[in-house]
Amino acid sequence: TQLLEQSPQFLSIQEGENLTVYCNSSSVFSSLQWYRQEPGEGPVLLVTVVTGGEVKKLKRLTFQFGDARKDSSLHITAAQPGDTGLYLCAGARRNSGYALNFGKGTSLLVTP
Amino acid sequence: GAVVSQHPSRVICKSGTSVKIECRSLDFQATTMFWYRQFPKKSLMLMATSNEGSKATYEQGVEKDKFLINHASLTLSTLTVTSAHPEDSSFYICSATGPLSTDTQYFGPGTRLTVL
């Protein structure tokens, strides 16, 4: 069962463009994490959002957690080739021992 | 801080043999460790949750007799793929949570298993 719907699954843009990745669910999560993964490596945590309506910024990345804690978005401003990678959202639910449910991922390619 | 290691990083084995993958939390005590499987260009699928000193909880569809998980200490969990078959070839990733931050998981670098 895919609890988290992530879109788009693939995105190819040119350097300097902006983009937004969405992560939606019908379930409420105690927290939601965003990860970035390079091929052949484990996911690296970018941010954890906990409070409904929370907005966090990490340089050119802006993360938002929905008011109802069911959805989240990742916005990248002025994308660079170094942003290329697989972006994963994952929701943690307290009643499942904080196991993470991952979205399908967004494969981002930023070309010079 | 919060570094998780996995060993080996890559392993190639013959069909029918067993392979053990280790997951270690290097600078914190991991109360819970998780094992995931990832197919090429796909997302991570949770296989099982393990707590130190107790039996692992497996996700639906994951064979517990095939994927043996042992969490003998607060810094080490092992996944043994028994009687491996080519369809078990995959990228296996572990993660760990500490006692103070149950919502945040720290991931290992993954183990690429190839079964010939």
mmCIF file with all atom_site columns, C-alpha atoms in Angstrom:
data_model
loop_
_atom_site.group_PDB
_atom_site.id
_atom_site.type_symbol
_atom_site.label_atom_id
_atom_site.label_alt_id
_atom_site.label_comp_id
_atom_site.label_asym_id
_atom_site.label_entity_id
_atom_site.label_seq_id
_atom_site.pdbx_PDB_ins_code
_atom_site.Cartn_x
_atom_site.Cartn_y
_atom_site.Cartn_z
_atom_site.occupancy
_atom_site.B_iso_or_equiv
_atom_site.pdbx_formal_charge
_atom_site.auth_seq_id
_atom_site.auth_comp_id
_atom_site.auth_asym_id
_atom_site.auth_atom_id
_atom_site.pdbx_PDB_model_num
ATOM 1   C CA . THR A 1 1   ? 0.000  0.000   0.000   1.00 0.00 ? 1   THR A CA 1
ATOM 2   C CA . GLN A 1 2   ? 1.451  3.314   -1.099  1.00 0.00 ? 2   GLN A CA 1
ATOM 3   C CA . LEU A 1 3   ? 0.471  5.730   1.624   1.00 0.00 ? 3   LEU A CA 1
ATOM 4   C CA . LEU A 1 4   ? 2.396  8.642   0.133   1.00 0.00 ? 4   LEU A CA 1
ATOM 5   C CA . GLU A 1 5   ? 1.868  9.824   -3.420  1.00 0.00 ? 5   GLU A CA 1
ATOM 6   C CA . GLN A 1 6   ? 4.833  11.744  -4.717  1.00 0.00 ? 6   GLN A CA 1
ATOM 7   C CA . SER A 1 7   ? 4.812  13.774  -7.914  1.00 0.00 ? 7   SER A CA 1
ATOM 8   C CA . PRO A 1 8   ? 6.235  14.200  -10.399 1.00 0.00 ? 8   PRO A CA 1
ATOM 9   C CA . GLN A 1 9   ? 8.167  10.943  -10.638 1.00 0.00 ? 9   GLN A CA 1
ATOM 10  C CA . PHE A 1 10  ? 10.596 12.332  -13.200 1.00 0.00 ? 10  PHE A CA 1
ATOM 11  C CA . LEU A 1 11  ? 11.680 15.886  -13.820 1.00 0.00 ? 11  LEU A CA 1
ATOM 12  C CA . SER A 1 12  ? 14.270 17.193  -16.262 1.00 0.00 ? 12  SER A CA 1
ATOM 13  C CA . ILE A 1 13  ? 14.989 20.920  -16.154 1.00 0.00 ? 13  ILE A CA 1
ATOM 14  C CA . GLN A 1 14  ? 17.692 23.373  -17.075 1.00 0.00 ? 14  GLN A CA 1
ATOM 15  C CA . GLU A 1 15  ? 19.994 25.090  -14.646 1.00 0.00 ? 15  GLU A CA 1
ATOM 16  C CA . GLY A 1 16  ? 18.398 28.168  -13.125 1.00 0.00 ? 16  GLY A CA 1
ATOM 17  C CA . GLU A 1 17  ? 14.811 26.963  -13.274 1.00 0.00 ? 17  GLU A CA 1
ATOM 18  C CA . ASN A 1 18  ? 12.572 26.533  -10.246 1.00 0.00 ? 18  ASN A CA 1
ATOM 19  C CA . LEU A 1 19  ? 10.698 23.348  -9.383  1.00 0.00 ? 19  LEU A CA 1
ATOM 20  C CA . THR A 1 20  ? 8.297  21.935  -6.822  1.00 0.00 ? 20  THR A CA 1
ATOM 21  C CA . VAL A 1 21  ? 7.874  18.332  -5.725  1.00 0.00 ? 21  VAL A CA 1
ATOM 22  C CA . TYR A 1 22  ? 4.681  17.277  -3.991  1.00 0.00 ? 22  TYR A CA 1
ATOM 23  C CA . CYS A 1 23  ? 4.032  14.567  -1.441  1.00 0.00 ? 23  CYS A CA 1
ATOM 24  C CA . ASN A 1 24  ? 0.395  13.808  -0.619  1.00 0.00 ? 24  ASN A CA 1
ATOM 25  C CA . SER A 1 25  ? -1.426 11.338  1.581   1.00 0.00 ? 25  SER A CA 1
ATOM 26  C CA . SER A 1 26  ? -4.809 10.637  3.091   1.00 0.00 ? 26  SER A CA 1
ATOM 27  C CA . SER A 1 27  ? -3.062 9.669   6.337   1.00 0.00 ? 27  SER A CA 1
ATOM 28  C CA . VAL A 1 28  ? -1.852 11.939  9.103   1.00 0.00 ? 28  VAL A CA 1
ATOM 29  C CA . PHE A 1 29  ? 1.823  11.673  9.955   1.00 0.00 ? 29  PHE A CA 1
ATOM 30  C CA . SER A 1 30  ? 3.580  12.578  13.177  1.00 0.00 ? 30  SER A CA 1
ATOM 31  C CA . SER A 1 31  ? 6.425  13.898  11.052  1.00 0.00 ? 31  SER A CA 1
ATOM 32  C CA . LEU A 1 32  ? 7.580  13.918  7.477   1.00 0.00 ? 32  LEU A CA 1
ATOM 33  C CA . GLN A 1 33  ? 11.117 13.704  6.200   1.00 0.00 ? 33  GLN A CA 1
ATOM 34  C CA . TRP A 1 34  ? 12.688 14.603  2.879   1.00 0.00 ? 34  TRP A CA 1
ATOM 35  C CA . TYR A 1 35  ? 15.732 12.702  1.691   1.00 0.00 ? 35  TYR A CA 1
ATOM 36  C CA . ARG A 1 36  ? 18.068 12.949  -1.289  1.00 0.00 ? 36  ARG A CA 1
ATOM 37  C CA . GLN A 1 37  ? 19.702 9.833   -2.645  1.00 0.00 ? 37  GLN A CA 1
ATOM 38  C CA . GLU A 1 38  ? 22.581 9.410   -5.076  1.00 0.00 ? 38  GLU A CA 1
ATOM 39  C CA . PRO A 1 39  ? 22.895 6.184   -7.121  1.00 0.00 ? 39  PRO A CA 1
ATOM 40  C CA . GLY A 1 40  ? 24.443 3.365   -5.087  1.00 0.00 ? 40  GLY A CA 1
ATOM 41  C CA . GLU A 1 41  ? 24.244 5.265   -1.815  1.00 0.00 ? 41  GLU A CA 1
ATOM 42  C CA . GLY A 1 42  ? 21.854 5.463   1.097   1.00 0.00 ? 42  GLY A CA 1
ATOM 43  C CA . PRO A 1 43  ? 19.365 8.329   1.464   1.00 0.00 ? 43  PRO A CA 1
ATOM 44  C CA . VAL A 1 44  ? 20.647 11.466  3.134   1.00 0.00 ? 44  VAL A CA 1
ATOM 45  C CA . LEU A 1 45  ? 18.249 13.374  5.355   1.00 0.00 ? 45  LEU A CA 1
ATOM 46  C CA . LEU A 1 46  ? 17.515 16.918  4.190   1.00 0.00 ? 46  LEU A CA 1
ATOM 47  C CA . VAL A 1 47  ? 14.861 17.988  6.667   1.00 0.00 ? 47  VAL A CA 1
ATOM 48  C CA . THR A 1 48  ? 12.257 16.796  9.147   1.00 0.00 ? 48  THR A CA 1
ATOM 49  C CA . VAL A 1 49  ? 8.993  18.693  9.483   1.00 0.00 ? 49  VAL A CA 1
ATOM 50  C CA . VAL A 1 50  ? 6.829  18.078  12.498  1.00 0.00 ? 50  VAL A CA 1
ATOM 51  C CA . THR A 1 51  ? 4.339  20.906  12.997  1.00 0.00 ? 51  THR A CA 1
ATOM 52  C CA . GLY A 1 52  ? 1.365  21.459  10.689  1.00 0.00 ? 52  GLY A CA 1
ATOM 53  C CA . GLY A 1 53  ? 1.975  24.536  8.529   1.00 0.00 ? 53  GLY A CA 1
ATOM 54  C CA . GLU A 1 54  ? 5.690  24.472  9.234   1.00 0.00 ? 54  GLU A CA 1
ATOM 55  C CA . VAL A 1 55  ? 8.060  25.941  6.658   1.00 0.00 ? 55  VAL A CA 1
ATOM 56  C CA . LYS A 1 56  ? 11.770 25.199  6.688   1.00 0.00 ? 56  LYS A CA 1
ATOM 57  C CA . LYS A 1 57  ? 14.456 26.576  4.419   1.00 0.00 ? 57  LYS A CA 1
ATOM 58  C CA . LEU A 1 58  ? 17.755 24.981  3.554   1.00 0.00 ? 58  LEU A CA 1
ATOM 59  C CA . LYS A 1 59  ? 19.645 27.374  1.257   1.00 0.00 ? 59  LYS A CA 1
ATOM 60  C CA . ARG A 1 60  ? 17.732 27.191  -2.052  1.00 0.00 ? 60  ARG A CA 1
ATOM 61  C CA . LEU A 1 61  ? 15.374 24.461  -0.795  1.00 0.00 ? 61  LEU A CA 1
ATOM 62  C CA . THR A 1 62  ? 12.076 25.307  0.903   1.00 0.00 ? 62  THR A CA 1
ATOM 63  C CA . PHE A 1 63  ? 10.056 22.611  2.638   1.00 0.00 ? 63  PHE A CA 1
ATOM 64  C CA . GLN A 1 64  ? 6.462  22.969  3.739   1.00 0.00 ? 64  GLN A CA 1
ATOM 65  C CA . PHE A 1 65  ? 4.286  20.688  5.870   1.00 0.00 ? 65  PHE A CA 1
ATOM 66  C CA . GLY A 1 66  ? 0.544  20.931  5.322   1.00 0.00 ? 66  GLY A CA 1
ATOM 67  C CA . ASP A 1 67  ? -1.694 22.252  8.074   1.00 0.00 ? 67  ASP A CA 1
ATOM 68  C CA . ALA A 1 68  ? -3.324 18.845  8.483   1.00 0.00 ? 68  ALA A CA 1
ATOM 69  C CA . ARG A 1 69  ? 0.052  17.060  8.428   1.00 0.00 ? 69  ARG A CA 1
ATOM 70  C CA . LYS A 1 70  ? -1.010 14.956  5.441   1.00 0.00 ? 70  LYS A CA 1
ATOM 71  C CA . ASP A 1 71  ? 1.038  16.556  2.696   1.00 0.00 ? 71  ASP A CA 1
ATOM 72  C CA . SER A 1 72  ? 4.296  18.326  2.065   1.00 0.00 ? 72  SER A CA 1
ATOM 73  C CA . SER A 1 73  ? 6.156  20.092  -0.704  1.00 0.00 ? 73  SER A CA 1
ATOM 74  C CA . LEU A 1 74  ? 9.751  20.727  -1.635  1.00 0.00 ? 74  LEU A CA 1
ATOM 75  C CA . HIS A 1 75  ? 10.559 23.812  -3.702  1.00 0.00 ? 75  HIS A CA 1
ATOM 76  C CA . ILE A 1 76  ? 13.977 24.340  -5.237  1.00 0.00 ? 76  ILE A CA 1
ATOM 77  C CA . THR A 1 77  ? 14.903 27.803  -6.456  1.00 0.00 ? 77  THR A CA 1
ATOM 78  C CA . ALA A 1 78  ? 17.413 28.310  -9.269  1.00 0.00 ? 78  ALA A CA 1
ATOM 79  C CA . ALA A 1 79  ? 18.249 24.622  -9.608  1.00 0.00 ? 79  ALA A CA 1
ATOM 80  C CA . GLN A 1 80  ? 21.862 23.641  -10.196 1.00 0.00 ? 80  GLN A CA 1
ATOM 81  C CA . PRO A 1 81  ? 23.352 20.462  -11.719 1.00 0.00 ? 81  PRO A CA 1
ATOM 82  C CA . GLY A 1 82  ? 24.472 19.476  -8.229  1.00 0.00 ? 82  GLY A CA 1
ATOM 83  C CA . ASP A 1 83  ? 20.802 19.170  -7.242  1.00 0.00 ? 83  ASP A CA 1
ATOM 84  C CA . THR A 1 84  ? 20.443 16.150  -9.534  1.00 0.00 ? 84  THR A CA 1
ATOM 85  C CA . GLY A 1 85  ? 19.352 13.062  -7.641  1.00 0.00 ? 85  GLY A CA 1
ATOM 86  C CA . LEU A 1 86  ? 16.422 11.080  -6.301  1.00 0.00 ? 86  LEU A CA 1
ATOM 87  C CA . TYR A 1 87  ? 14.279 12.997  -3.821  1.00 0.00 ? 87  TYR A CA 1
ATOM 88  C CA . LEU A 1 88  ? 12.219 10.936  -1.421  1.00 0.00 ? 88  LEU A CA 1
ATOM 89  C CA . CYS A 1 89  ? 9.544  11.974  1.016   1.00 0.00 ? 89  CYS A CA 1
ATOM 90  C CA . ALA A 1 90  ? 8.800  9.696   3.946   1.00 0.00 ? 90  ALA A CA 1
ATOM 91  C CA . GLY A 1 91  ? 6.165  9.867   6.629   1.00 0.00 ? 91  GLY A CA 1
ATOM 92  C CA . ALA A 1 92  ? 6.493  8.511   10.145  1.00 0.00 ? 92  ALA A CA 1
ATOM 93  C CA . ARG A 1 93  ? 3.488  7.287   12.053  1.00 0.00 ? 93  ARG A CA 1
ATOM 94  C CA . ARG A 1 94  ? 3.673  6.927   15.806  1.00 0.00 ? 94  ARG A CA 1
ATOM 95  C CA . ASN A 1 95  ? 1.324  3.932   15.912  1.00 0.00 ? 95  ASN A CA 1
ATOM 96  C CA . SER A 1 96  ? 3.588  1.931   13.593  1.00 0.00 ? 96  SER A CA 1
ATOM 97  C CA . GLY A 1 97  ? 6.703  2.303   15.699  1.00 0.00 ? 97  GLY A CA 1
ATOM 98  C CA . TYR A 1 98  ? 7.875  5.307   13.670  1.00 0.00 ? 98  TYR A CA 1
ATOM 99  C CA . ALA A 1 99  ? 8.568  3.096   10.647  1.00 0.00 ? 99  ALA A CA 1
ATOM 100 C CA . LEU A 1 100 ? 8.826  5.260   7.557   1.00 0.00 ? 100 LEU A CA 1
ATOM 101 C CA . ASN A 1 101 ? 6.479  5.026   4.597   1.00 0.00 ? 101 ASN A CA 1
ATOM 102 C CA . PHE A 1 102 ? 8.266  6.288   1.524   1.00 0.00 ? 102 PHE A CA 1
ATOM 103 C CA . GLY A 1 103 ? 6.825  7.931   -1.529  1.00 0.00 ? 103 GLY A CA 1
ATOM 104 C CA . LYS A 1 104 ? 7.873  6.588   -4.929  1.00 0.00 ? 104 LYS A CA 1
ATOM 105 C CA . GLY A 1 105 ? 10.490 9.285   -5.283  1.00 0.00 ? 105 GLY A CA 1
ATOM 106 C CA . THR A 1 106 ? 11.171 12.073  -7.753  1.00 0.00 ? 106 THR A CA 1
ATOM 107 C CA . SER A 1 107 ? 14.132 11.629  -10.052 1.00 0.00 ? 107 SER A CA 1
ATOM 108 C CA . LEU A 1 108 ? 15.486 15.099  -10.813 1.00 0.00 ? 108 LEU A CA 1
ATOM 109 C CA . LEU A 1 109 ? 17.937 15.898  -13.600 1.00 0.00 ? 109 LEU A CA 1
ATOM 110 C CA . VAL A 1 110 ? 19.314 19.410  -13.874 1.00 0.00 ? 110 VAL A CA 1
ATOM 111 C CA . THR A 1 111 ? 21.283 20.072  -17.034 1.00 0.00 ? 111 THR A CA 1
ATOM 112 C CA . PRO A 1 112 ? 23.765 22.929  -17.466 1.00 0.00 ? 112 PRO A CA 1
ATOM 113 C CA . GLY B 2 1   ? 27.073 12.467  14.676  1.00 0.00 ? 1   GLY B CA 1
ATOM 114 C CA . ALA B 2 2   ? 24.449 9.808   13.889  1.00 0.00 ? 2   ALA B CA 1
ATOM 115 C CA . VAL B 2 3   ? 26.535 7.733   11.511  1.00 0.00 ? 3   VAL B CA 1
ATOM 116 C CA . VAL B 2 4   ? 25.325 4.339   10.355  1.00 0.00 ? 4   VAL B CA 1
ATOM 117 C CA . SER B 2 5   ? 27.588 1.930   8.524   1.00 0.00 ? 5   SER B CA 1
ATOM 118 C CA . GLN B 2 6   ? 26.863 -1.192  6.535   1.00 0.00 ? 6   GLN B CA 1
ATOM 119 C CA . HIS B 2 7   ? 29.118 -4.068  5.646   1.00 0.00 ? 7   HIS B CA 1
ATOM 120 C CA . PRO B 2 8   ? 29.750 -5.274  3.049   1.00 0.00 ? 8   PRO B CA 1
ATOM 121 C CA . SER B 2 9   ? 28.996 -2.525  0.537   1.00 0.00 ? 9   SER B CA 1
ATOM 122 C CA . ARG B 2 10  ? 28.815 -5.048  -2.300  1.00 0.00 ? 10  ARG B CA 1
ATOM 123 C CA . VAL B 2 11  ? 28.494 -8.807  -2.328  1.00 0.00 ? 11  VAL B CA 1
ATOM 124 C CA . ILE B 2 12  ? 28.193 -11.356 -5.109  1.00 0.00 ? 12  ILE B CA 1
ATOM 125 C CA . CYS B 2 13  ? 27.165 -14.866 -4.211  1.00 0.00 ? 13  CYS B CA 1
ATOM 126 C CA . LYS B 2 14  ? 26.039 -18.078 -5.840  1.00 0.00 ? 14  LYS B CA 1
ATOM 127 C CA . SER B 2 15  ? 22.437 -19.161 -5.816  1.00 0.00 ? 15  SER B CA 1
ATOM 128 C CA . GLY B 2 16  ? 21.635 -21.282 -2.756  1.00 0.00 ? 16  GLY B CA 1
ATOM 129 C CA . THR B 2 17  ? 24.169 -19.707 -0.430  1.00 0.00 ? 17  THR B CA 1
ATOM 130 C CA . SER B 2 18  ? 23.451 -17.416 2.531   1.00 0.00 ? 18  SER B CA 1
ATOM 131 C CA . VAL B 2 19  ? 24.672 -13.863 2.887   1.00 0.00 ? 19  VAL B CA 1
ATOM 132 C CA . LYS B 2 20  ? 24.927 -11.777 6.052   1.00 0.00 ? 20  LYS B CA 1
ATOM 133 C CA . ILE B 2 21  ? 24.748 -7.981  6.002   1.00 0.00 ? 21  ILE B CA 1
ATOM 134 C CA . GLU B 2 22  ? 25.743 -5.953  9.046   1.00 0.00 ? 22  GLU B CA 1
ATOM 135 C CA . CYS B 2 23  ? 24.328 -2.596  10.094  1.00 0.00 ? 23  CYS B CA 1
ATOM 136 C CA . ARG B 2 24  ? 26.100 -0.618  12.804  1.00 0.00 ? 24  ARG B CA 1
ATOM 137 C CA . SER B 2 25  ? 25.354 2.676   14.525  1.00 0.00 ? 25  SER B CA 1
ATOM 138 C CA . LEU B 2 26  ? 28.806 4.142   15.082  1.00 0.00 ? 26  LEU B CA 1
ATOM 139 C CA . ASP B 2 27  ? 28.252 6.998   17.506  1.00 0.00 ? 27  ASP B CA 1
ATOM 140 C CA . PHE B 2 28  ? 24.875 6.412   19.100  1.00 0.00 ? 28  PHE B CA 1
ATOM 141 C CA . GLN B 2 29  ? 22.795 3.636   20.572  1.00 0.00 ? 29  GLN B CA 1
ATOM 142 C CA . ALA B 2 30  ? 20.089 2.567   18.176  1.00 0.00 ? 30  ALA B CA 1
ATOM 143 C CA . THR B 2 31  ? 16.967 1.443   19.973  1.00 0.00 ? 31  THR B CA 1
ATOM 144 C CA . THR B 2 32  ? 15.315 0.546   16.700  1.00 0.00 ? 32  THR B CA 1
ATOM 145 C CA . MET B 2 33  ? 16.750 -0.466  13.365  1.00 0.00 ? 33  MET B CA 1
ATOM 146 C CA . PHE B 2 34  ? 14.924 -0.861  10.100  1.00 0.00 ? 34  PHE B CA 1
ATOM 147 C CA . TRP B 2 35  ? 15.743 -2.850  6.989   1.00 0.00 ? 35  TRP B CA 1
ATOM 148 C CA . TYR B 2 36  ? 14.674 -1.682  3.545   1.00 0.00 ? 36  TYR B CA 1
ATOM 149 C CA . ARG B 2 37  ? 14.971 -3.063  0.062   1.00 0.00 ? 37  ARG B CA 1
ATOM 150 C CA . GLN B 2 38  ? 15.281 -0.925  -3.035  1.00 0.00 ? 38  GLN B CA 1
ATOM 151 C CA . PHE B 2 39  ? 14.999 -1.935  -6.682  1.00 0.00 ? 39  PHE B CA 1
ATOM 152 C CA . PRO B 2 40  ? 16.682 0.125   -9.422  1.00 0.00 ? 40  PRO B CA 1
ATOM 153 C CA . LYS B 2 41  ? 15.121 3.571   -9.792  1.00 0.00 ? 41  LYS B CA 1
ATOM 154 C CA . LYS B 2 42  ? 12.459 2.666   -7.254  1.00 0.00 ? 42  LYS B CA 1
ATOM 155 C CA . SER B 2 43  ? 11.710 3.843   -3.767  1.00 0.00 ? 43  SER B CA 1
ATOM 156 C CA . LEU B 2 44  ? 12.561 2.093   -0.512  1.00 0.00 ? 44  LEU B CA 1
ATOM 157 C CA . MET B 2 45  ? 10.310 -0.680  0.715   1.00 0.00 ? 45  MET B CA 1
ATOM 158 C CA . LEU B 2 46  ? 10.310 -1.463  4.413   1.00 0.00 ? 46  LEU B CA 1
ATOM 159 C CA . MET B 2 47  ? 11.095 -5.121  5.094   1.00 0.00 ? 47  MET B CA 1
ATOM 160 C CA . ALA B 2 48  ? 11.201 -5.277  8.860   1.00 0.00 ? 48  ALA B CA 1
ATOM 161 C CA . THR B 2 49  ? 11.593 -3.356  12.095  1.00 0.00 ? 49  THR B CA 1
ATOM 162 C CA . SER B 2 50  ? 13.906 -4.664  14.768  1.00 0.00 ? 50  SER B CA 1
ATOM 163 C CA . ASN B 2 51  ? 14.297 -3.648  18.382  1.00 0.00 ? 51  ASN B CA 1
ATOM 164 C CA . GLU B 2 52  ? 17.301 -4.661  20.416  1.00 0.00 ? 52  GLU B CA 1
ATOM 165 C CA . GLY B 2 53  ? 16.744 -7.931  22.233  1.00 0.00 ? 53  GLY B CA 1
ATOM 166 C CA . SER B 2 54  ? 13.418 -8.799  20.672  1.00 0.00 ? 54  SER B CA 1
ATOM 167 C CA . LYS B 2 55  ? 12.135 -10.463 17.541  1.00 0.00 ? 55  LYS B CA 1
ATOM 168 C CA . ALA B 2 56  ? 11.856 -8.410  14.411  1.00 0.00 ? 56  ALA B CA 1
ATOM 169 C CA . THR B 2 57  ? 8.492  -7.315  13.068  1.00 0.00 ? 57  THR B CA 1
ATOM 170 C CA . TYR B 2 58  ? 8.202  -8.160  9.390   1.00 0.00 ? 58  TYR B CA 1
ATOM 171 C CA . GLU B 2 59  ? 6.100  -6.343  6.835   1.00 0.00 ? 59  GLU B CA 1
ATOM 172 C CA . GLN B 2 60  ? 3.392  -8.219  5.003   1.00 0.00 ? 60  GLN B CA 1
ATOM 173 C CA . GLY B 2 61  ? 4.818  -10.345 2.208   1.00 0.00 ? 61  GLY B CA 1
ATOM 174 C CA . VAL B 2 62  ? 8.347  -10.532 3.617   1.00 0.00 ? 62  VAL B CA 1
ATOM 175 C CA . GLU B 2 63  ? 9.408  -14.080 4.473   1.00 0.00 ? 63  GLU B CA 1
ATOM 176 C CA . LYS B 2 64  ? 10.879 -14.087 7.951   1.00 0.00 ? 64  LYS B CA 1
ATOM 177 C CA . ASP B 2 65  ? 12.550 -17.474 7.428   1.00 0.00 ? 65  ASP B CA 1
ATOM 178 C CA . LYS B 2 66  ? 14.306 -16.195 4.343   1.00 0.00 ? 66  LYS B CA 1
ATOM 179 C CA . PHE B 2 67  ? 15.347 -12.818 5.692   1.00 0.00 ? 67  PHE B CA 1
ATOM 180 C CA . LEU B 2 68  ? 16.677 -13.478 9.184   1.00 0.00 ? 68  LEU B CA 1
ATOM 181 C CA . ILE B 2 69  ? 17.167 -10.391 11.318  1.00 0.00 ? 69  ILE B CA 1
ATOM 182 C CA . ASN B 2 70  ? 19.144 -10.305 14.536  1.00 0.00 ? 70  ASN B CA 1
ATOM 183 C CA . HIS B 2 71  ? 19.487 -7.204  16.719  1.00 0.00 ? 71  HIS B CA 1
ATOM 184 C CA . ALA B 2 72  ? 21.751 -8.471  19.467  1.00 0.00 ? 72  ALA B CA 1
ATOM 185 C CA . SER B 2 73  ? 23.055 -5.128  20.686  1.00 0.00 ? 73  SER B CA 1
ATOM 186 C CA . LEU B 2 74  ? 22.180 -1.447  20.625  1.00 0.00 ? 74  LEU B CA 1
ATOM 187 C CA . THR B 2 75  ? 24.738 -0.828  17.897  1.00 0.00 ? 75  THR B CA 1
ATOM 188 C CA . LEU B 2 76  ? 24.422 -3.851  15.622  1.00 0.00 ? 76  LEU B CA 1
ATOM 189 C CA . SER B 2 77  ? 21.708 -5.463  13.552  1.00 0.00 ? 77  SER B CA 1
ATOM 190 C CA . THR B 2 78  ? 22.262 -8.163  10.957  1.00 0.00 ? 78  THR B CA 1
ATOM 191 C CA . LEU B 2 79  ? 20.206 -9.283  7.982   1.00 0.00 ? 79  LEU B CA 1
ATOM 192 C CA . THR B 2 80  ? 20.886 -12.768 6.642   1.00 0.00 ? 80  THR B CA 1
ATOM 193 C CA . VAL B 2 81  ? 19.497 -13.683 3.253   1.00 0.00 ? 81  VAL B CA 1
ATOM 194 C CA . THR B 2 82  ? 19.192 -17.456 3.372   1.00 0.00 ? 82  THR B CA 1
ATOM 195 C CA . SER B 2 83  ? 19.298 -19.729 0.332   1.00 0.00 ? 83  SER B CA 1
ATOM 196 C CA . ALA B 2 84  ? 19.652 -16.716 -1.913  1.00 0.00 ? 84  ALA B CA 1
ATOM 197 C CA . HIS B 2 85  ? 18.134 -16.705 -5.394  1.00 0.00 ? 85  HIS B CA 1
ATOM 198 C CA . PRO B 2 86  ? 18.683 -14.296 -8.299  1.00 0.00 ? 86  PRO B CA 1
ATOM 199 C CA . GLU B 2 87  ? 15.398 -12.547 -7.499  1.00 0.00 ? 87  GLU B CA 1
ATOM 200 C CA . ASP B 2 88  ? 16.870 -11.590 -4.108  1.00 0.00 ? 88  ASP B CA 1
ATOM 201 C CA . SER B 2 89  ? 19.389 -9.393  -5.928  1.00 0.00 ? 89  SER B CA 1
ATOM 202 C CA . SER B 2 90  ? 18.724 -5.861  -4.755  1.00 0.00 ? 90  SER B CA 1
ATOM 203 C CA . PHE B 2 91  ? 20.019 -2.878  -2.808  1.00 0.00 ? 91  PHE B CA 1
ATOM 204 C CA . TYR B 2 92  ? 19.510 -3.431  0.920   1.00 0.00 ? 92  TYR B CA 1
ATOM 205 C CA . ILE B 2 93  ? 19.565 -0.403  3.203   1.00 0.00 ? 93  ILE B CA 1
ATOM 206 C CA . CYS B 2 94  ? 19.346 -0.212  6.974   1.00 0.00 ? 94  CYS B CA 1
ATOM 207 C CA . SER B 2 95  ? 18.448 2.731   9.154   1.00 0.00 ? 95  SER B CA 1
ATOM 208 C CA . ALA B 2 96  ? 18.530 3.424   12.848  1.00 0.00 ? 96  ALA B CA 1
ATOM 209 C CA . THR B 2 97  ? 16.807 5.665   15.325  1.00 0.00 ? 97  THR B CA 1
ATOM 210 C CA . GLY B 2 98  ? 18.195 6.775   18.650  1.00 0.00 ? 98  GLY B CA 1
ATOM 211 C CA . PRO B 2 99  ? 16.401 6.997   21.987  1.00 0.00 ? 99  PRO B CA 1
ATOM 212 C CA . LEU B 2 100 ? 15.975 10.772  21.821  1.00 0.00 ? 100 LEU B CA 1
ATOM 213 C CA . SER B 2 101 ? 14.765 11.195  18.257  1.00 0.00 ? 101 SER B CA 1
ATOM 214 C CA . THR B 2 102 ? 12.370 8.448   17.304  1.00 0.00 ? 102 THR B CA 1
ATOM 215 C CA . ASP B 2 103 ? 11.037 10.372  14.305  1.00 0.00 ? 103 ASP B CA 1
ATOM 216 C CA . THR B 2 104 ? 14.379 10.710  12.559  1.00 0.00 ? 104 THR B CA 1
ATOM 217 C CA . GLN B 2 105 ? 16.064 7.759   10.893  1.00 0.00 ? 105 GLN B CA 1
ATOM 218 C CA . TYR B 2 106 ? 19.701 7.738   9.905   1.00 0.00 ? 106 TYR B CA 1
ATOM 219 C CA . PHE B 2 107 ? 20.463 5.583   6.914   1.00 0.00 ? 107 PHE B CA 1
ATOM 220 C CA . GLY B 2 108 ? 23.417 3.393   6.124   1.00 0.00 ? 108 GLY B CA 1
ATOM 221 C CA . PRO B 2 109 ? 25.135 3.548   2.723   1.00 0.00 ? 109 PRO B CA 1
ATOM 222 C CA . GLY B 2 110 ? 23.450 0.375   1.514   1.00 0.00 ? 110 GLY B CA 1
ATOM 223 C CA . THR B 2 111 ? 24.607 -3.072  0.388   1.00 0.00 ? 111 THR B CA 1
ATOM 224 C CA . ARG B 2 112 ? 24.376 -4.173  -3.236  1.00 0.00 ? 112 ARG B CA 1
ATOM 225 C CA . LEU B 2 113 ? 23.596 -7.903  -3.347  1.00 0.00 ? 113 LEU B CA 1
ATOM 226 C CA . THR B 2 114 ? 23.966 -9.799  -6.602  1.00 0.00 ? 114 THR B CA 1
ATOM 227 C CA . VAL B 2 115 ? 22.980 -13.456 -6.672  1.00 0.00 ? 115 VAL B CA 1
ATOM 228 C CA . LEU B 2 116 ? 24.284 -15.395 -9.662  1.00 0.00 ? 116 LEU B CA 1
#
